[in-house]
Coordinates of C-alpha atoms in Angstrom, one line a residue:
Chain A
M1 CA -32.5 -17.8 -15.0
R2 CA -35.7 -16.0 -14.1
M3 CA -35.8 -17.9 -10.8
A4 CA -32.3 -16.8 -10.0
F5 CA -33.1 -13.3 -10.9
R6 CA -36.2 -13.3 -8.6
T7 CA -34.1 -14.8 -5.8
V8 CA -31.5 -12.0 -6.0
W9 CA -34.3 -9.4 -6.2
Y10 CA -36.1 -10.6 -3.1
G11 CA -32.8 -11.2 -1.3
L12 CA -31.8 -7.6 -1.9
L13 CA -35.1 -6.4 -0.5
V14 CA -34.9 -8.5 2.6
A15 CA -31.2 -7.5 3.2
C16 CA -32.2 -3.9 2.7
L17 CA -35.0 -4.1 5.3
A18 CA -32.6 -6.0 7.6
C19 CA -30.0 -3.2 7.3
A20 CA -32.5 -0.5 7.8
W21 CA -33.8 -2.3 11.0
S22 CA -30.2 -2.8 12.3
A23 CA -29.3 0.9 11.7
P24 CA -30.9 2.5 14.9
S25 CA -29.5 -0.2 17.2
A26 CA -26.1 0.2 15.6
A27 CA -26.3 3.9 16.1
A28 CA -27.3 3.5 19.7
H29 CA -24.3 1.1 20.1
V30 CA -22.0 3.8 18.8
A31 CA -23.5 6.7 20.8
H32 CA -23.6 4.9 24.2
A33 CA -20.5 2.8 24.2
D34 CA -18.1 3.6 26.9
S35 CA -15.0 2.3 25.4
L36 CA -14.9 3.4 21.8
D37 CA -12.0 4.9 19.9
G38 CA -13.6 4.9 16.5
G39 CA -15.2 8.4 16.8
A40 CA -12.8 10.1 14.5
Q41 CA -13.0 7.3 12.0
E42 CA -16.8 7.5 12.2
A43 CA -16.7 11.2 11.5
E44 CA -14.4 10.6 8.5
G45 CA -16.7 7.9 7.2
A46 CA -19.7 10.1 7.6
E47 CA -18.0 13.0 5.8
A48 CA -17.1 10.7 2.9
Q49 CA -20.7 9.6 2.7
G50 CA -22.1 13.1 2.7
V51 CA -23.8 12.9 6.1
S52 CA -24.9 16.2 7.5
A53 CA -22.7 18.2 9.8
S54 CA -25.0 17.7 12.8
S55 CA -24.7 13.9 12.6
E56 CA -20.9 14.3 12.4
E57 CA -21.1 16.3 15.6
V58 CA -23.1 13.4 17.2
L59 CA -20.4 11.0 16.1
D60 CA -17.6 13.3 17.2
G61 CA -19.3 13.5 20.6
A62 CA -19.2 9.8 20.8
G63 CA -15.6 9.8 19.9
S64 CA -14.6 12.4 22.4
E65 CA -15.8 10.2 25.2
A66 CA -14.0 7.2 23.8
E67 CA -10.7 6.0 25.1
G68 CA -10.7 2.2 24.7
G69 CA -9.5 0.0 21.9
E70 CA -12.7 -1.6 20.6
T71 CA -14.1 -1.0 17.1
P72 CA -17.8 -0.2 16.9
S73 CA -19.3 -3.4 15.6
T74 CA -22.2 -5.7 16.2
G75 CA -20.0 -8.7 15.4
W76 CA -19.9 -9.7 11.8
F77 CA -21.3 -6.5 10.4
D78 CA -19.3 -3.3 10.4
T79 CA -21.9 -0.8 11.7
E80 CA -19.7 2.1 10.4
H81 CA -20.9 1.2 6.9
T82 CA -24.6 0.9 7.7
P83 CA -25.7 3.9 5.7
T84 CA -23.6 2.8 2.7
A85 CA -25.1 -0.7 3.0
V86 CA -28.6 0.6 3.0
A87 CA -28.0 2.9 0.1
T88 CA -26.2 0.2 -1.9
L89 CA -29.0 -2.3 -1.3
L90 CA -31.8 0.2 -2.1
F91 CA -29.9 1.2 -5.3
G92 CA -29.4 -2.4 -6.2
A93 CA -33.1 -3.1 -5.7
I94 CA -34.1 -0.2 -7.9
L95 CA -31.7 -1.4 -10.6
L96 CA -33.0 -4.9 -10.5
F97 CA -36.6 -3.7 -10.6
F98 CA -36.0 -1.8 -13.8
I99 CA -34.0 -4.6 -15.3
R100 CA -37.0 -6.8 -14.6
S101 CA -39.3 -4.2 -16.3
A102 CA -37.0 -4.2 -19.3
R103 CA -37.2 -8.0 -19.5
S104 CA -40.9 -7.8 -19.7
G105 CA -40.6 -5.8 -22.9
K106 CA -41.7 -2.5 -21.5
P107 CA -40.4 0.4 -23.7
L108 CA -37.9 2.6 -21.8
F109 CA -37.1 6.1 -22.8
I110 CA -33.4 7.0 -22.5
R111 CA -32.3 10.6 -23.1
R112 CA -30.0 11.3 -26.1
I113 CA -26.3 11.5 -25.4
A114 CA -24.6 13.5 -28.1
G115 CA -21.1 12.1 -27.5
L116 CA -22.4 8.5 -28.0
E117 CA -24.6 9.4 -31.0
A118 CA -21.4 10.7 -32.6
V119 CA -19.5 7.4 -32.4
D120 CA -21.0 6.2 -35.7
E121 CA -20.1 9.4 -37.4
A122 CA -16.6 9.4 -35.9
V123 CA -15.9 5.8 -37.0
G124 CA -17.4 6.5 -40.4
R125 CA -15.2 9.6 -40.8
A126 CA -12.1 7.5 -40.2
T127 CA -13.2 5.0 -42.8
E128 CA -13.9 7.7 -45.4
M129 CA -10.5 9.3 -44.8
G130 CA -8.7 5.9 -44.8
R131 CA -7.1 6.7 -41.5
P132 CA -7.1 4.8 -38.2
I133 CA -9.0 5.3 -35.0
L134 CA -7.0 5.9 -31.8
Y135 CA -8.4 4.7 -28.5
S136 CA -6.9 5.6 -25.1
P137 CA -8.4 3.9 -22.0
G138 CA -6.9 6.4 -19.5
L139 CA -4.2 5.8 -16.9
D140 CA -6.0 3.8 -14.3
P141 CA -5.5 0.1 -13.8
M142 CA -8.1 -2.6 -14.6
E143 CA -9.7 -2.7 -11.2
E144 CA -11.0 0.9 -11.5
V145 CA -14.6 1.1 -12.6
A146 CA -13.8 3.9 -15.0
T147 CA -11.4 1.6 -16.9
V148 CA -14.0 -1.2 -16.9
A149 CA -16.5 1.2 -18.4
S150 CA -13.9 2.3 -20.9
I151 CA -13.2 -1.3 -21.9
N152 CA -17.0 -1.9 -22.3
I153 CA -17.2 1.1 -24.7
L154 CA -14.1 -0.2 -26.5
G155 CA -16.0 -3.4 -27.3
Q156 CA -18.7 -1.4 -29.0
V157 CA -16.2 0.9 -30.8
A158 CA -14.3 -2.2 -32.0
R159 CA -17.4 -3.7 -33.4
K160 CA -18.2 -0.6 -35.4
A161 CA -14.5 -0.4 -36.5
G162 CA -14.8 -4.0 -37.7
E163 CA -18.1 -3.3 -39.5
Y164 CA -16.4 -0.4 -41.3
E165 CA -13.1 -2.2 -41.8
T166 CA -11.2 0.5 -40.0
R167 CA -7.9 0.1 -38.1
L168 CA -8.0 0.6 -34.3
I169 CA -4.9 1.7 -32.5
M170 CA -4.7 1.5 -28.7
P171 CA -1.6 2.5 -26.7
N172 CA -1.8 1.3 -23.1
R173 CA -0.2 2.4 -19.8
D174 CA -1.2 -0.8 -17.9
P175 CA -0.2 -4.2 -19.1
I176 CA -3.4 -5.8 -17.6
V177 CA -5.6 -3.3 -19.4
M178 CA -3.7 -4.1 -22.6
T179 CA -4.3 -7.9 -22.2
V180 CA -8.0 -7.4 -21.6
A181 CA -8.3 -4.9 -24.4
Q182 CA -6.7 -7.3 -26.9
E183 CA -9.2 -10.0 -25.9
V184 CA -12.1 -7.6 -26.1
V185 CA -11.2 -6.3 -29.5
R186 CA -10.5 -9.8 -30.9
E187 CA -13.9 -11.0 -29.7
A188 CA -15.7 -7.9 -31.0
L189 CA -14.1 -8.3 -34.5
T190 CA -15.0 -12.0 -34.5
Q191 CA -18.6 -11.2 -33.6
V192 CA -18.9 -9.0 -36.6
G193 CA -17.3 -11.6 -38.8
R194 CA -14.0 -9.9 -39.4
P195 CA -11.4 -11.7 -37.2
D196 CA -8.9 -11.1 -40.0
L197 CA -8.8 -7.4 -39.1
Y198 CA -7.4 -8.1 -35.6
N199 CA -3.8 -7.1 -35.2
A200 CA -2.4 -7.6 -31.7
D201 CA 0.4 -5.1 -32.5
D202 CA -2.1 -2.3 -32.7
I203 CA -3.0 -2.7 -29.0
Y204 CA 0.3 -2.3 -27.3
Y205 CA 2.0 -1.4 -24.1
T206 CA 3.9 1.8 -23.8
T207 CA 5.1 2.7 -20.3
Q208 CA 4.0 3.1 -16.7
S209 CA 5.2 6.7 -16.7
Q210 CA 2.4 9.2 -16.8
F211 CA 4.1 11.7 -19.1
G212 CA 5.9 9.0 -20.9
Y213 CA 2.5 7.6 -21.9
A214 CA 1.4 11.1 -22.9
A215 CA 4.5 11.4 -25.1
A216 CA 3.9 8.0 -26.7
V217 CA 0.2 8.8 -27.5
C218 CA 1.0 12.2 -28.8
G219 CA 3.8 10.7 -31.0
T220 CA 1.4 8.2 -32.3
M221 CA -1.2 10.9 -33.1
M222 CA 1.4 13.0 -35.0
R223 CA 2.8 10.0 -37.0
E224 CA -0.3 7.9 -37.7
R225 CA -2.6 10.9 -38.0
P226 CA -5.8 9.1 -36.8
A227 CA -9.0 10.6 -38.0
T228 CA -10.8 9.9 -34.8
N229 CA -9.5 9.9 -31.2
F230 CA -11.3 8.4 -28.3
F231 CA -10.1 9.4 -24.8
I232 CA -12.4 7.3 -22.6
G233 CA -11.4 6.5 -18.9
H234 CA -9.8 8.2 -16.0
F235 CA -7.2 10.8 -16.9
Y236 CA -5.0 13.1 -14.9
A237 CA -2.8 16.1 -15.9
E238 CA -2.0 14.6 -19.3
S239 CA -5.6 15.0 -20.5
L240 CA -5.1 18.4 -22.1
I241 CA -1.7 17.4 -23.7
L242 CA -3.5 14.5 -25.4
A243 CA -6.6 16.5 -26.4
E244 CA -4.7 19.5 -27.7
T245 CA -2.3 17.3 -29.7
G246 CA -5.3 15.5 -31.2
N247 CA -7.0 18.8 -31.9
A248 CA -3.8 20.0 -33.7
T249 CA -3.9 17.0 -36.0
G250 CA -7.5 17.8 -37.0
A251 CA -9.0 14.6 -35.6
I252 CA -12.6 14.4 -34.4
Q253 CA -12.3 13.7 -30.7
I254 CA -14.7 12.0 -28.3
A255 CA -13.7 12.1 -24.7
G256 CA -15.3 10.7 -21.6
T257 CA -14.0 10.8 -18.0
D258 CA -15.3 10.7 -14.4
S259 CA -12.5 13.0 -13.3
D260 CA -14.2 16.3 -12.5
S261 CA -10.8 18.2 -12.6
Q262 CA -10.1 17.0 -16.1
L263 CA -13.5 17.5 -17.6
P264 CA -13.1 21.2 -18.4
F265 CA -10.0 20.4 -20.5
F266 CA -11.7 17.8 -22.5
I267 CA -14.8 20.0 -23.0
C268 CA -12.4 22.8 -24.3
A269 CA -10.4 20.6 -26.6
C270 CA -12.7 17.8 -27.8
D271 CA -15.7 17.8 -30.1
Y272 CA -17.8 15.7 -27.7
T273 CA -17.4 14.9 -24.0
L274 CA -19.1 12.2 -21.9
I275 CA -19.5 13.9 -18.6
G276 CA -19.2 11.8 -15.4
E277 CA -22.0 9.2 -15.4
E278 CA -22.3 9.2 -19.2
L279 CA -19.1 7.3 -19.3
Y280 CA -20.7 4.5 -17.4
A281 CA -23.8 4.6 -19.7
G282 CA -21.7 4.4 -22.9
S283 CA -21.6 0.7 -23.4
V284 CA -25.3 0.3 -22.7
Y285 CA -26.3 3.2 -24.9
L286 CA -24.3 1.8 -27.8
S287 CA -25.3 -1.8 -27.5
R288 CA -29.1 -1.0 -26.9
E289 CA -29.3 -4.3 -25.0
P290 CA -32.8 -4.2 -23.3
L291 CA -31.5 -5.6 -20.0
L292 CA -28.8 -3.1 -19.7
L293 CA -31.1 -0.3 -20.8
G294 CA -33.2 -1.3 -17.8
A295 CA -30.2 -0.8 -15.5
L296 CA -29.6 2.6 -17.1
K297 CA -33.2 3.6 -16.4
G298 CA -32.8 2.4 -12.8
Q299 CA -29.7 4.5 -12.5
D300 CA -31.7 7.6 -13.6
V301 CA -34.5 6.8 -11.1
A302 CA -32.0 6.3 -8.3
K303 CA -30.6 9.7 -9.1
A304 CA -34.1 11.2 -9.0
V305 CA -34.6 9.6 -5.6
L306 CA -31.3 11.0 -4.4
L307 CA -32.3 14.5 -5.7
V308 CA -35.6 14.4 -3.7
V309 CA -33.6 13.3 -0.6
L310 CA -31.1 16.1 -1.1
I311 CA -33.9 18.7 -1.5
A312 CA -35.7 17.4 1.5
G313 CA -32.5 17.6 3.5
A314 CA -31.8 21.1 2.3
I315 CA -35.3 22.2 3.4
L316 CA -35.0 20.5 6.8
A317 CA -31.5 22.1 7.3
F318 CA -33.0 25.5 6.3
F319 CA -35.6 25.2 9.1
G320 CA -33.0 23.9 11.5
I321 CA -34.6 20.5 11.9
D322 CA -32.0 17.9 12.8
I323 CA -33.0 14.4 11.9
G324 CA -29.4 13.0 12.4
P325 CA -30.1 11.4 15.8
Y326 CA -33.1 9.5 14.3
L327 CA -31.1 8.2 11.5
G328 CA -28.1 7.3 13.7
Chain B
M1 CA -18.9 -23.4 -19.4
K2 CA -16.6 -21.1 -21.4
R3 CA -19.3 -18.4 -21.2
T4 CA -20.7 -19.0 -17.7
G5 CA -17.4 -19.8 -15.9
P6 CA -15.9 -16.3 -15.9
V7 CA -19.3 -14.8 -15.0
V8 CA -19.7 -17.1 -12.0
F9 CA -16.1 -16.4 -11.0
G10 CA -16.7 -12.7 -11.3
F11 CA -19.9 -13.0 -9.2
L12 CA -18.1 -14.9 -6.4
I13 CA -15.1 -12.6 -6.3
G14 CA -17.3 -9.5 -6.6
M15 CA -19.5 -10.6 -3.7
L16 CA -16.4 -11.5 -1.6
M17 CA -15.1 -7.9 -2.2
L18 CA -18.5 -6.4 -1.4
I19 CA -19.0 -8.5 1.8
Q20 CA -15.5 -7.8 2.9
Y21 CA -16.2 -4.0 2.8
F22 CA -19.2 -4.4 5.1
T23 CA -17.9 -7.0 7.5
Q24 CA -15.1 -7.5 10.0
V25 CA -14.6 -11.2 9.7
P26 CA -10.9 -12.1 9.7
W27 CA -11.3 -15.0 7.2
I28 CA -12.9 -12.7 4.6
D29 CA -10.2 -10.0 5.3
D30 CA -7.5 -12.7 4.6
R31 CA -9.2 -13.7 1.3
Y32 CA -9.3 -10.0 0.4
N33 CA -5.6 -9.7 1.0
N34 CA -5.0 -12.9 -1.0
V35 CA -6.8 -11.3 -3.9
L36 CA -4.6 -8.2 -3.6
D37 CA -1.5 -10.4 -3.6
W38 CA -2.7 -12.3 -6.6
K39 CA -3.2 -9.0 -8.4
Q40 CA 0.5 -8.3 -7.9
V41 CA 1.4 -11.7 -9.4
V42 CA -0.9 -11.1 -12.4
F43 CA 0.5 -7.6 -12.9
G44 CA 4.1 -9.0 -12.9
I45 CA 3.2 -11.6 -15.5
T46 CA 1.3 -9.2 -17.7
L47 CA 4.2 -6.7 -17.4
I48 CA 6.3 -9.3 -19.2
L49 CA 3.6 -9.5 -21.9
G50 CA 3.5 -5.7 -22.1
V51 CA 7.3 -5.4 -22.6
V52 CA 7.2 -8.2 -25.2
S53 CA 4.3 -6.4 -26.9
L54 CA 6.3 -3.1 -26.9
F55 CA 9.4 -4.8 -28.3
L56 CA 7.5 -6.5 -31.1
H57 CA 5.5 -3.4 -31.9
H58 CA 8.6 -1.4 -32.5
W59 CA 10.6 -4.2 -34.0
K60 CA 8.1 -4.7 -36.7
K61 CA 8.2 -1.0 -37.5
I62 CA 11.9 -1.2 -37.9
E63 CA 11.6 -4.3 -40.1
R64 CA 9.1 -2.7 -42.4
K65 CA 10.8 0.7 -42.3
T66 CA 7.4 2.4 -41.6
G67 CA 7.2 6.1 -41.0
G68 CA 9.0 7.2 -37.8
W69 CA 10.9 3.9 -37.5
G70 CA 13.9 5.8 -36.2
Y71 CA 12.0 6.5 -33.0
S72 CA 11.4 2.7 -32.6
V73 CA 15.2 2.2 -32.8
V74 CA 15.6 4.7 -29.9
T75 CA 12.9 3.0 -27.9
I76 CA 14.3 -0.5 -28.3
A77 CA 17.9 0.7 -27.7
G78 CA 16.7 2.5 -24.5
L79 CA 14.8 -0.6 -23.3
L80 CA 17.7 -2.9 -23.9
F81 CA 20.3 -0.4 -22.4
M82 CA 18.3 0.0 -19.2
I83 CA 17.8 -3.8 -18.7
A84 CA 21.6 -4.3 -19.3
A85 CA 22.6 -1.4 -17.0
A86 CA 20.4 -2.8 -14.2
L87 CA 21.7 -6.3 -14.6
I88 CA 25.4 -5.3 -14.8
F89 CA 25.7 -2.3 -12.5
G90 CA 22.6 -2.8 -10.3
R91 CA 19.7 -0.5 -9.7
E92 CA 21.2 1.7 -7.0
E93 CA 24.3 3.0 -8.8
G94 CA 25.9 3.3 -12.2
P95 CA 24.1 4.3 -15.4
Y96 CA 20.6 3.0 -14.4
P97 CA 19.8 5.7 -11.7
W98 CA 21.8 8.2 -13.7
M99 CA 19.5 7.7 -16.7
F100 CA 16.5 8.1 -14.5
D101 CA 17.7 11.4 -13.0
H102 CA 19.3 12.9 -16.0
V103 CA 17.2 11.7 -18.9
Q104 CA 13.8 10.4 -17.9
A105 CA 13.0 13.0 -15.2
P106 CA 13.9 16.0 -17.4
M107 CA 11.9 14.5 -20.3
Q108 CA 8.9 14.1 -18.0
S109 CA 9.2 17.6 -16.7
T110 CA 9.4 18.8 -20.3
M111 CA 6.1 17.1 -21.1
F112 CA 4.5 18.5 -18.0
A113 CA 5.7 22.0 -18.9
L114 CA 4.0 21.7 -22.3
L115 CA 0.8 21.9 -20.3
A116 CA 1.2 25.6 -19.8
F117 CA 1.1 26.3 -23.6
Y118 CA -1.8 23.9 -24.1
V119 CA -3.8 25.6 -21.3
A120 CA -3.2 28.9 -23.1
S121 CA -4.4 27.6 -26.5
A122 CA -7.4 25.7 -25.1
S123 CA -8.4 28.8 -23.1
Y124 CA -8.2 30.9 -26.2
R125 CA -10.7 28.7 -27.9
A126 CA -13.0 28.3 -24.9
F127 CA -13.0 32.1 -24.2
R128 CA -13.9 33.2 -27.7
V129 CA -17.2 35.0 -27.2
R130 CA -19.6 33.3 -29.7
S131 CA -22.6 32.8 -27.5
F132 CA -24.1 33.9 -24.2
H133 CA -22.7 30.8 -22.5
A134 CA -19.2 31.6 -23.8
A135 CA -19.5 35.2 -22.6
L136 CA -20.6 33.9 -19.2
L137 CA -17.6 31.5 -19.1
L138 CA -15.3 34.3 -20.1
T139 CA -16.6 36.7 -17.4
A140 CA -16.4 34.0 -14.7
G141 CA -12.9 33.0 -15.9
V142 CA -11.6 36.5 -15.8
I143 CA -13.0 37.1 -12.3
V144 CA -11.6 33.9 -10.9
M145 CA -8.2 34.4 -12.5
L146 CA -7.9 38.0 -11.2
G147 CA -9.4 37.0 -7.9
R148 CA -6.6 34.5 -7.3
V149 CA -3.8 37.1 -7.5
P150 CA -3.1 40.0 -5.0
L151 CA -4.2 42.6 -7.6
G152 CA -7.7 41.1 -7.4
E153 CA -8.0 41.9 -3.8
M154 CA -7.5 45.6 -4.6
M155 CA -10.1 45.6 -7.4
G156 CA -13.7 45.6 -6.3
F157 CA -16.8 47.7 -5.6
H158 CA -18.8 48.9 -2.6
I159 CA -22.5 48.2 -2.0
G160 CA -23.4 50.4 0.9
E161 CA -20.8 49.8 3.6
H162 CA -19.7 46.4 2.3
Y163 CA -16.7 46.1 0.0
F164 CA -16.7 43.2 -2.5
S165 CA -13.3 42.5 -3.9
L166 CA -12.7 40.2 -7.0
G167 CA -11.1 37.8 -4.5
T168 CA -14.4 37.5 -2.6
I169 CA -16.5 37.2 -5.7
S170 CA -14.0 34.6 -7.1
T171 CA -14.4 32.6 -3.8
L172 CA -18.2 32.8 -4.1
I173 CA -18.1 31.5 -7.7
L174 CA -15.8 28.6 -6.7
D175 CA -17.7 27.7 -3.5
Y176 CA -21.3 27.9 -4.8
P177 CA -22.0 27.4 -8.6
N178 CA -18.7 25.6 -9.3
L179 CA -18.9 23.3 -6.3
A180 CA -22.6 22.6 -6.9
A181 CA -21.9 21.5 -10.5
K182 CA -18.9 19.4 -9.3
R183 CA -21.0 17.7 -6.7
G184 CA -23.7 17.0 -9.2
V185 CA -21.1 15.3 -11.5
M186 CA -19.7 13.4 -8.5
I187 CA -23.1 12.1 -7.5
G188 CA -23.7 10.9 -11.0
V189 CA -20.3 9.3 -11.1
G190 CA -20.9 7.5 -7.8
L191 CA -24.2 6.1 -9.0
G192 CA -22.7 5.1 -12.4
M193 CA -19.8 3.3 -10.6
T194 CA -22.2 1.4 -8.3
A195 CA -24.5 0.5 -11.2
T196 CA -21.5 -0.8 -13.3
A197 CA -20.2 -2.8 -10.4
I198 CA -23.6 -4.3 -9.7
K199 CA -24.1 -5.2 -13.4
I200 CA -20.7 -6.8 -13.5
I201 CA -21.2 -8.8 -10.3
L202 CA -24.6 -10.1 -11.4
G203 CA -23.2 -10.9 -14.9
I204 CA -25.6 -8.6 -16.7
E205 CA -22.7 -6.6 -18.2
R206 CA -20.2 -8.9 -19.9
T207 CA -18.6 -6.7 -22.6
Y208 CA -15.4 -6.5 -20.5
L209 CA -15.1 -10.3 -21.0
G210 CA -15.2 -9.8 -24.7
K211 CA -18.4 -11.7 -24.9
G212 CA -20.8 -8.9 -25.9
A213 CA -23.5 -7.5 -23.7

């Protein structure tokens, strides 16, 4: 295992260096090609990745000269994604470094997240009141990372619900999410020695319709009167309908979403809200698994690195220094 | 094998998806499209499981006469009616599209319309001035709301020769502090997504498999 881990770690470093080395040549290929038609795509890609306006101009310039039908590429590698590849590999390397540190037993400080600290209290409250817990994984399908993060948190919540012998209700909008959730809850309850508490009928499919799902969840909240509501995942316009209905029933509510447009609604209507990245940290924070804590620490360090890069970029832009051409 | 099999499978598929994004090799693109096709197949199968789950969930409620079992009768009746209508009259004409246009669409609009009232009640709680932060939120909220309507353009003040309308201040609030905070959240989300994906591909995070971390 350790050997495999080391191989991946060194592999990432080598790949990172290789990508960084190939970037200038790829950029030169883009800037000097006579028959490119990918300029507009390049600019769009650059905008999506947050590249500065000056570098977009460089790419636009390349595009304005282009008239052919060839895609900018060095063959097997799509040079359009070079910055993304470098950033991904660097980030991966940082993560693996901290996971390795965590393996060696080095203590890691993780800041307190109020919404996740409250999970115990929320499950305990439901137990004391003799009422169920309601868990909504959001509207997105299983392939979305927010839904995966939600399912990871579900596993931890189900464990706690099992320990406290509390019923967990989970209406689903996506049948694949429902199937995965049933498996996760069953395993979680088995791990805490309470497989008898598992009831497949409590993790059920409702409808694909957005507001049909909202109506179904609201109806469940009004009839079953859960003491605790979890809204963890990616939500759309129905977020406030769910949170306000839950608020009206007097339930303690913990929400978590990566949708920046829905965050204000959850913050207004819920007791605790996991903001953006806290959603992805949820499972790690609750499980306290050392390896995963290492990854969380790596995530924080990567954010610090990004912050330094952003500040440096802002200073350079302030003084009118354009490093775009050097970066490609 | 039961434990490592899904992890190895996840690693291989995850790496394939990752490599596909960074490459232009037709064979890998084809495999990527295969995976997308398979997703449709899996969705179709799980949809049957979902409908069965929905039916059983409500059927048991009717059997046990639990609270609100009348709603379950309506749900099952609606489910069976729509299946029968589609099979007998087809999906293009007859009661099936009629039910969509005259029952489902108005009900969805009704749920969406409820949002207006919920926004009002949530805003009332958020804007109650209980602290400095709440006061700040209230002030910014009022400026942005007024600045978005024509009246806001007429309200403002002069500093020297320059006129600052509420519309201008509203745009400043949205374009600078608001956008900066949103971008901060989005950067964190991006890193969180990448970290989660890497952990799953490498098999470090396994909770989604129901196996514990």
